[in-house]
Amino acid sequence: RSVHEQIKENPWVGYEVVNVYDNRSHKEYQIERVTNRRKREEVGNILKGLPVNGSFKDLEKDALENRFDAVFIALPMRAEHKIQEIIRQLSWSTVAVYVVPDFYSIETHFTHMVDINGMPAVSIYENPVSGLRGVVKRLEDIILSMIILAIITLPMLAIAIIIKLTSRGPVFYRQIRYGLGGRPIKVWKFRSMKASEDGDVFMQATKNDPRITRFGAFIRRTSLDELPQFFNVLGGSMSIVGPRPHAVAHNEAYRNIIRGYMLRHKTKPGITGWAQVSGYRGETDSLDKMRNRVMYDIDYIRKWSVLFDFKIIALTIIKGFIGKNAY
């Protein structure tokens, strides 16, 4: 079904499905389907919407009569012997034969074929923003961060002076977060709280949090406290766009609860991200909110492109800097 849908939805590739063959649609199996409800439902789910025209024997016959140009074998990986048998049968014909591995059953977002020095392999958890794509993203970060830092130098200086005049303590503070590959990095921020410590138990800022200073509430609500992170971007530990870095304590808690949580560390953390401009910014006070944030983070990594980054940056400027969930 998945192969059929791919071909049907992308006619520009040049293929048109003319026949579908499946032994389970054969007469003998029709009888079994009637007497075995579980198998009937299972087969119904698999073949729903497909115009099944015959069995694998019919496939061999039609191939010899040149009724089509190519065959896509889309059987599950466990059917190795049946796949080999079909390939042998089709070797007597002139049709092109393609075996489509059953990757649809593998639970991952990044599956694709790779070539390792001539050895074909299936990549499951590889970093998709690597190689030439990684170089392009790094150049994007360097150029944009230099331009932005030149623009925000005076506003940052003003923020630093106000912080120093309105509360005791340092202007900046550094948080330990997980970066690319889950390695610890130090993330810079303007201090917005009376205390700024990362412990084993991390408490997210909440509405009317007494730890937040008056000016701190303003810079948090407008995300101005994040501006020093452009130095992280220039230094290479962060990216302008990417999954927002979570507290270490949150990472350790959620990695065992949310499947695929650590996949968000397959790229550098960002100052803004797809999740943030999609409504998942600030406090995540429920498991569902965190799951949705992670879903958007993984979706970003899978779909990454320079244009996608610029779209997220534009959305951040329009609506991302001022959020109802940012305390």
JSON list of N, CA and C in Angstrom, two decimals, residues 17 27 64 81 125 187 210 226 252 279 315 323:
[
{"chain": "A", "resi": 17, "resn": "VAL", "atom": "N", "xyz": [0.91, 2.55, -11.90]},
{"chain": "A", "resi": 17, "resn": "VAL", "atom": "CA", "xyz": [0.60, 1.19, -11.46]},
{"chain": "A", "resi": 17, "resn": "VAL", "atom": "C", "xyz": [-0.49, 0.61, -12.36]},
{"chain": "A", "resi": 27, "resn": "LYS", "atom": "N", "xyz": [-8.12, -17.45, -4.81]},
{"chain": "A", "resi": 27, "resn": "LYS", "atom": "CA", "xyz": [-9.37, -18.11, -4.43]},
{"chain": "A", "resi": 27, "resn": "LYS", "atom": "C", "xyz": [-9.25, -18.93, -3.16]},
{"chain": "A", "resi": 64, "resn": "LEU", "atom": "N", "xyz": [6.25, -12.39, -18.56]},
{"chain": "A", "resi": 64, "resn": "LEU", "atom": "CA", "xyz": [6.72, -13.04, -19.78]},
{"chain": "A", "resi": 64, "resn": "LEU", "atom": "C", "xyz": [6.00, -12.51, -21.01]},
{"chain": "A", "resi": 81, "resn": "HIS", "atom": "N", "xyz": [12.68, -15.84, 1.44]},
{"chain": "A", "resi": 81, "resn": "HIS", "atom": "CA", "xyz": [12.65, -16.97, 0.49]},
{"chain": "A", "resi": 81, "resn": "HIS", "atom": "C", "xyz": [11.64, -16.71, -0.63]},
{"chain": "A", "resi": 125, "resn": "TYR", "atom": "N", "xyz": [19.59, 6.04, 12.76]},
{"chain": "A", "resi": 125, "resn": "TYR", "atom": "CA", "xyz": [19.70, 7.20, 13.65]},
{"chain": "A", "resi": 125, "resn": "TYR", "atom": "C", "xyz": [20.86, 8.12, 13.27]},
{"chain": "A", "resi": 187, "resn": "VAL", "atom": "N", "xyz": [25.33, 27.24, 28.05]},
{"chain": "A", "resi": 187, "resn": "VAL", "atom": "CA", "xyz": [24.48, 28.17, 27.30]},
{"chain": "A", "resi": 187, "resn": "VAL", "atom": "C", "xyz": [24.42, 29.51, 28.04]},
{"chain": "A", "resi": 210, "resn": "PRO", "atom": "N", "xyz": [8.22, 33.80, 41.99]},
{"chain": "A", "resi": 210, "resn": "PRO", "atom": "CA", "xyz": [8.84, 34.80, 42.87]},
{"chain": "A", "resi": 210, "resn": "PRO", "atom": "C", "xyz": [10.35, 34.95, 42.65]},
{"chain": "A", "resi": 226, "resn": "GLU", "atom": "N", "xyz": [17.62, 35.68, 25.85]},
{"chain": "A", "resi": 226, "resn": "GLU", "atom": "CA", "xyz": [18.31, 34.68, 25.01]},
{"chain": "A", "resi": 226, "resn": "GLU", "atom": "C", "xyz": [19.38, 35.29, 24.10]},
{"chain": "A", "resi": 252, "resn": "GLU", "atom": "N", "xyz": [17.21, 13.86, 31.37]},
{"chain": "A", "resi": 252, "resn": "GLU", "atom": "CA", "xyz": [17.35, 12.56, 32.02]},
{"chain": "A", "resi": 252, "resn": "GLU", "atom": "C", "xyz": [15.99, 11.97, 32.39]},
{"chain": "A", "resi": 279, "resn": "GLY", "atom": "N", "xyz": [3.80, 27.01, 18.72]},
{"chain": "A", "resi": 279, "resn": "GLY", "atom": "CA", "xyz": [2.98, 27.10, 19.92]},
{"chain": "A", "resi": 279, "resn": "GLY", "atom": "C", "xyz": [3.50, 26.38, 21.14]},
{"chain": "A", "resi": 315, "resn": "LEU", "atom": "N", "xyz": [9.01, 33.63, 11.30]},
{"chain": "A", "resi": 315, "resn": "LEU", "atom": "CA", "xyz": [7.90, 33.41, 12.22]},
{"chain": "A", "resi": 315, "resn": "LEU", "atom": "C", "xyz": [8.27, 33.81, 13.64]},
{"chain": "A", "resi": 323, "resn": "GLY", "atom": "N", "xyz": [5.43, 35.37, 23.75]},
{"chain": "A", "resi": 323, "resn": "GLY", "atom": "CA", "xyz": [4.58, 34.19, 23.88]},
{"chain": "A", "resi": 323, "resn": "GLY", "atom": "C", "xyz": [3.86, 34.15, 25.19]}
]
